[in-house]
mmCIF file of C-alpha atoms in Angstrom:
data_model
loop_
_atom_site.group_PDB
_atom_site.id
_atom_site.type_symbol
_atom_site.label_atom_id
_atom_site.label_comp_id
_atom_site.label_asym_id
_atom_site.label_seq_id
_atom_site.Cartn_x
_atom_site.Cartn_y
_atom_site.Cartn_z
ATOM 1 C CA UNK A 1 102.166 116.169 166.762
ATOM 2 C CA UNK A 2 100.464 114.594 163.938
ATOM 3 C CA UNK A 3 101.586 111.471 162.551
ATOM 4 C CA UNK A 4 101.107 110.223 158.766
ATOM 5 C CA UNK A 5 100.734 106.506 158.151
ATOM 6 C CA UNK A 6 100.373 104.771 154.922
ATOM 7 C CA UNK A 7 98.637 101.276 155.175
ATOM 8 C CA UNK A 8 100.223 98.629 153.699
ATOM 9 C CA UNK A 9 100.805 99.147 149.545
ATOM 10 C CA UNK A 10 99.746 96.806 147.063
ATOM 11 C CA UNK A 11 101.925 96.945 144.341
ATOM 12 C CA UNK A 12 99.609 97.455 140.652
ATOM 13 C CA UNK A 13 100.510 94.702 138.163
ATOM 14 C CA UNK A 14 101.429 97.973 135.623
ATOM 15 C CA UNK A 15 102.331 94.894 132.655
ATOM 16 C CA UNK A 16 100.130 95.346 129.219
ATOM 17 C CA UNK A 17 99.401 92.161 127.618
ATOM 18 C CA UNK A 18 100.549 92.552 123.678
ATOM 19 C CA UNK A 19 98.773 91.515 121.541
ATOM 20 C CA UNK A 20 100.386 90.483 118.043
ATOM 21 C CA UNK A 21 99.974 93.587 115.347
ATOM 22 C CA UNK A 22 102.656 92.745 112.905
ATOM 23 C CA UNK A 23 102.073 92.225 109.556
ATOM 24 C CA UNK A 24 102.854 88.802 109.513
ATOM 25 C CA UNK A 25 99.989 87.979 111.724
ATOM 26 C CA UNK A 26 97.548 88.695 109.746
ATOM 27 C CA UNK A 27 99.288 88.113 106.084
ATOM 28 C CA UNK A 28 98.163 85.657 103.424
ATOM 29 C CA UNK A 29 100.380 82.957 102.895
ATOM 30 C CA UNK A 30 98.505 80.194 100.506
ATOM 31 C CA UNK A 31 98.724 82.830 97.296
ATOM 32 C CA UNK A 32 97.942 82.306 94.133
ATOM 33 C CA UNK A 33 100.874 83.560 92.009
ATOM 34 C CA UNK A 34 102.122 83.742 88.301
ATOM 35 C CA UNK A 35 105.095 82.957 86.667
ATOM 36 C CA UNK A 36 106.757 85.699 83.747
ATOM 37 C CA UNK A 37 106.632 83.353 81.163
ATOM 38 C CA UNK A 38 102.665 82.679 81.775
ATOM 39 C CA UNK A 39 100.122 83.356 79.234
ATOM 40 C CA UNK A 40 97.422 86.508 79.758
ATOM 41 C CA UNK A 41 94.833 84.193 79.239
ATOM 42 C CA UNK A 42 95.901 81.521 82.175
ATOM 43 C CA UNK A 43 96.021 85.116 84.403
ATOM 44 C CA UNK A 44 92.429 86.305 83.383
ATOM 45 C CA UNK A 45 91.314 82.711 83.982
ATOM 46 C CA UNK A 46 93.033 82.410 87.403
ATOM 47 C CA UNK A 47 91.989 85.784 88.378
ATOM 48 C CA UNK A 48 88.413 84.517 87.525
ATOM 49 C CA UNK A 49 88.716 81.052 89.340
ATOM 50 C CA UNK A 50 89.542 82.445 92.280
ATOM 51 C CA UNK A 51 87.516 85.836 92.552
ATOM 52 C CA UNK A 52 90.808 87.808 92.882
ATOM 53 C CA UNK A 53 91.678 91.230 91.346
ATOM 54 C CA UNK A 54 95.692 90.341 91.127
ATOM 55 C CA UNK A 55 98.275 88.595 91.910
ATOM 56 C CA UNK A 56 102.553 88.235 92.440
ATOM 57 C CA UNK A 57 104.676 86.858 89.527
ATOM 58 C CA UNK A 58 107.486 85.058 91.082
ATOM 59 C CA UNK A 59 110.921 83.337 89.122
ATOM 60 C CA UNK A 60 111.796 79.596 89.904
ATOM 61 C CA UNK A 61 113.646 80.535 93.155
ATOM 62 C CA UNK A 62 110.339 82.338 94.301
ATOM 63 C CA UNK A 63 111.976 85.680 94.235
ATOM 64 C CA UNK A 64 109.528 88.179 93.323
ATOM 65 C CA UNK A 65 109.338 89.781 89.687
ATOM 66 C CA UNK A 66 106.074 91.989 89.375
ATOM 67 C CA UNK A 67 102.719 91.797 90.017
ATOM 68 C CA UNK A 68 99.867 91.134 87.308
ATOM 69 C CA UNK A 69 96.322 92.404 88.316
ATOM 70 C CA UNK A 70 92.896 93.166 86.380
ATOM 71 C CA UNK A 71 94.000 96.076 84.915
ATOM 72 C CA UNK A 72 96.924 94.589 83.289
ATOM 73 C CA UNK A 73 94.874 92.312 81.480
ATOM 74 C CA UNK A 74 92.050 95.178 80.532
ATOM 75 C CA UNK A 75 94.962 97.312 78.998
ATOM 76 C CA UNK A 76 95.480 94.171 76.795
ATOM 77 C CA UNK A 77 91.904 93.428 76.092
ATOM 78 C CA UNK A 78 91.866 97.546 75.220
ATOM 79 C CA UNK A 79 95.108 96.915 73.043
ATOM 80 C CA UNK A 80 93.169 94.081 71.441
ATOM 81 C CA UNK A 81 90.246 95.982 70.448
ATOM 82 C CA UNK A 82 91.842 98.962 69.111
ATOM 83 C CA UNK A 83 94.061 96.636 66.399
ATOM 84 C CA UNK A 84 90.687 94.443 65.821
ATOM 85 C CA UNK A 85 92.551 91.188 67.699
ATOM 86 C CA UNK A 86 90.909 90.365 70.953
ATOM 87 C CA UNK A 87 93.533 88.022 71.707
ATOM 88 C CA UNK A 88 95.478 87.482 74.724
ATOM 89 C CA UNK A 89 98.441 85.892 73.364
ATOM 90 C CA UNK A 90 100.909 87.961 75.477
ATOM 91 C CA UNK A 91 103.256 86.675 78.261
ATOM 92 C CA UNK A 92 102.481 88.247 82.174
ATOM 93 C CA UNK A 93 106.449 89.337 81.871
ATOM 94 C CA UNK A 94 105.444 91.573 79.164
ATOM 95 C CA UNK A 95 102.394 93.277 80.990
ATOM 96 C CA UNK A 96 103.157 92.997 84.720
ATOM 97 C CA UNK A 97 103.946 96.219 87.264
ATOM 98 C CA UNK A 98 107.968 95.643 87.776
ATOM 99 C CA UNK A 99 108.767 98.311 90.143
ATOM 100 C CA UNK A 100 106.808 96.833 93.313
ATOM 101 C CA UNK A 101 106.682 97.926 96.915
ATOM 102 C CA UNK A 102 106.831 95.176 99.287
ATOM 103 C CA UNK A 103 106.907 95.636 103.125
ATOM 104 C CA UNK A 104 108.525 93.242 105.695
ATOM 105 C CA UNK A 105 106.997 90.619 107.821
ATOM 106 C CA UNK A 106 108.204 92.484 111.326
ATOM 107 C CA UNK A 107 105.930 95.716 109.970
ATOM 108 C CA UNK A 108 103.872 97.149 112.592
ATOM 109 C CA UNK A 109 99.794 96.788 110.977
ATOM 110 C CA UNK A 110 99.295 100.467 111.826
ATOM 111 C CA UNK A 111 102.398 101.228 109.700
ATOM 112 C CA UNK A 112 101.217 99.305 107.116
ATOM 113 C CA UNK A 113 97.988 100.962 107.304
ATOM 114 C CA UNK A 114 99.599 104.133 106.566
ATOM 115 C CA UNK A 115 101.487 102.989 103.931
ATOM 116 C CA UNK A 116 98.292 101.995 102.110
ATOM 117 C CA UNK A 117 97.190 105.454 102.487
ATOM 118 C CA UNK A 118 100.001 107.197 100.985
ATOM 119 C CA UNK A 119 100.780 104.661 98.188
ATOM 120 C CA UNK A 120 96.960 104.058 97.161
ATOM 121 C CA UNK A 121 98.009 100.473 96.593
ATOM 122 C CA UNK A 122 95.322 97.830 97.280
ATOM 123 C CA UNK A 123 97.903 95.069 98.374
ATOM 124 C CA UNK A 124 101.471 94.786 99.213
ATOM 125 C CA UNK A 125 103.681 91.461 98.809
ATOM 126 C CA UNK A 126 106.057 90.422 101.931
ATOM 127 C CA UNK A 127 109.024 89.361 101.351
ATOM 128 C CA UNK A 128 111.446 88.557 103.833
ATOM 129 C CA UNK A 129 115.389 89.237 104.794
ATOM 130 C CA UNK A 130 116.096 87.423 101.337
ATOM 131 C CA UNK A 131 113.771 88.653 99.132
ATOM 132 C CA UNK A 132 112.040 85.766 98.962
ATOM 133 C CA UNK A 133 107.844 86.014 99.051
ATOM 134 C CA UNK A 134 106.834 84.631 102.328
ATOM 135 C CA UNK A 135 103.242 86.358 101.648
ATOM 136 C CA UNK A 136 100.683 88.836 101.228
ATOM 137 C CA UNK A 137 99.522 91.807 103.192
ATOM 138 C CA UNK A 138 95.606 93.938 101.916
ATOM 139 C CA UNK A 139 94.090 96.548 103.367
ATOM 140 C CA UNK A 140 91.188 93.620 104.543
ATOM 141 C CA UNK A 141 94.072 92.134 106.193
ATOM 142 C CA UNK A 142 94.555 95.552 108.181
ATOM 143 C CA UNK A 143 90.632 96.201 108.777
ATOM 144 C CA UNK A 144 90.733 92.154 110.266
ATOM 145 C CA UNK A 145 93.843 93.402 112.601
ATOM 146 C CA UNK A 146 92.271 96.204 114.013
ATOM 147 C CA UNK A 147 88.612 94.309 114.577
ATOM 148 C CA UNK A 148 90.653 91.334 116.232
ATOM 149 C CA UNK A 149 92.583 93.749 118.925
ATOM 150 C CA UNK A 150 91.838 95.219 122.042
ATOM 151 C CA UNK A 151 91.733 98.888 121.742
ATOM 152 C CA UNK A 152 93.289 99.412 125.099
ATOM 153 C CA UNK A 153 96.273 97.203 124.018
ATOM 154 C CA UNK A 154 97.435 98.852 120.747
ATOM 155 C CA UNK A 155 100.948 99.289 120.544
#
């Protein structure tokens, strides 16, 4: 007759650690940002102050308008040029990118990721349950994510 026996069992601790991979984790949240009624110039001189290729133009209430970058202002300096008047007189409400694509704070980093991908967009604003900017999320942000986590912990 032959007998099995199993020794005593030691149960496996099978819980991950998480690590945090939202987009809020790793967003920007001290952002420079414009208001509509801003002059082109005070955006090219920002832009230049603080070694920044654009930024989001937000009302009084902080509820997101559009967002001004570089190439807004070089499609006025081009403007400018072509009718032999250089000058940036124009307001950011007048050359600002209205129809914006945001993403929420609770995003997943790797689903932001993929966002960047499809939209070829170089930053997205966050704005939360209200609409109101909370922050900023670039793909530098992502590539800081993904250097700061555990590979064996991505979730």
């Amino acid at each position: 007759m032959v007998k099995s026996y199993q020794g005593a069992q030691i149960e496996k601790d099978t819980s991950v650690e998480t690590q945090p991979v939202s987009v809020s984790d790793y967003m920007s949240t001290r952002l420079i940002t414009f208001h509509p009624e801003q002059s082109m110039m005070e955006v090219v001189d920002q832009l230049l102050k603080h070694r920044i290729s654009g930024a989001p133009v937000v009302n009084d209430q902080k509820e997101l308008c559009g967002v001004i970058s570089e190439g807004d202002c070089l499609k006025e300096v081009v403007k400018g040029k072509y009718h032999n008047h250089p000058i940036m007189d124009g307001k950011v409400k007048d050359h600002m990118a209205q129809n914006v694509i945001t993403i929420l704070p609770g995003t997943n980093i790797f689903e932001a990721a993929n966002m960047f991908l499809e939209k070829k967009i170089r930053r997205f604003p966050v704005l939360d349950e209200t609409g109101k900017l909370v922050g900023q999320i670039s793909q530098k942000d992502i590539m800081r994510a993904v250097k700061n986590i555990k590979s064996e912990n991505w979730r």
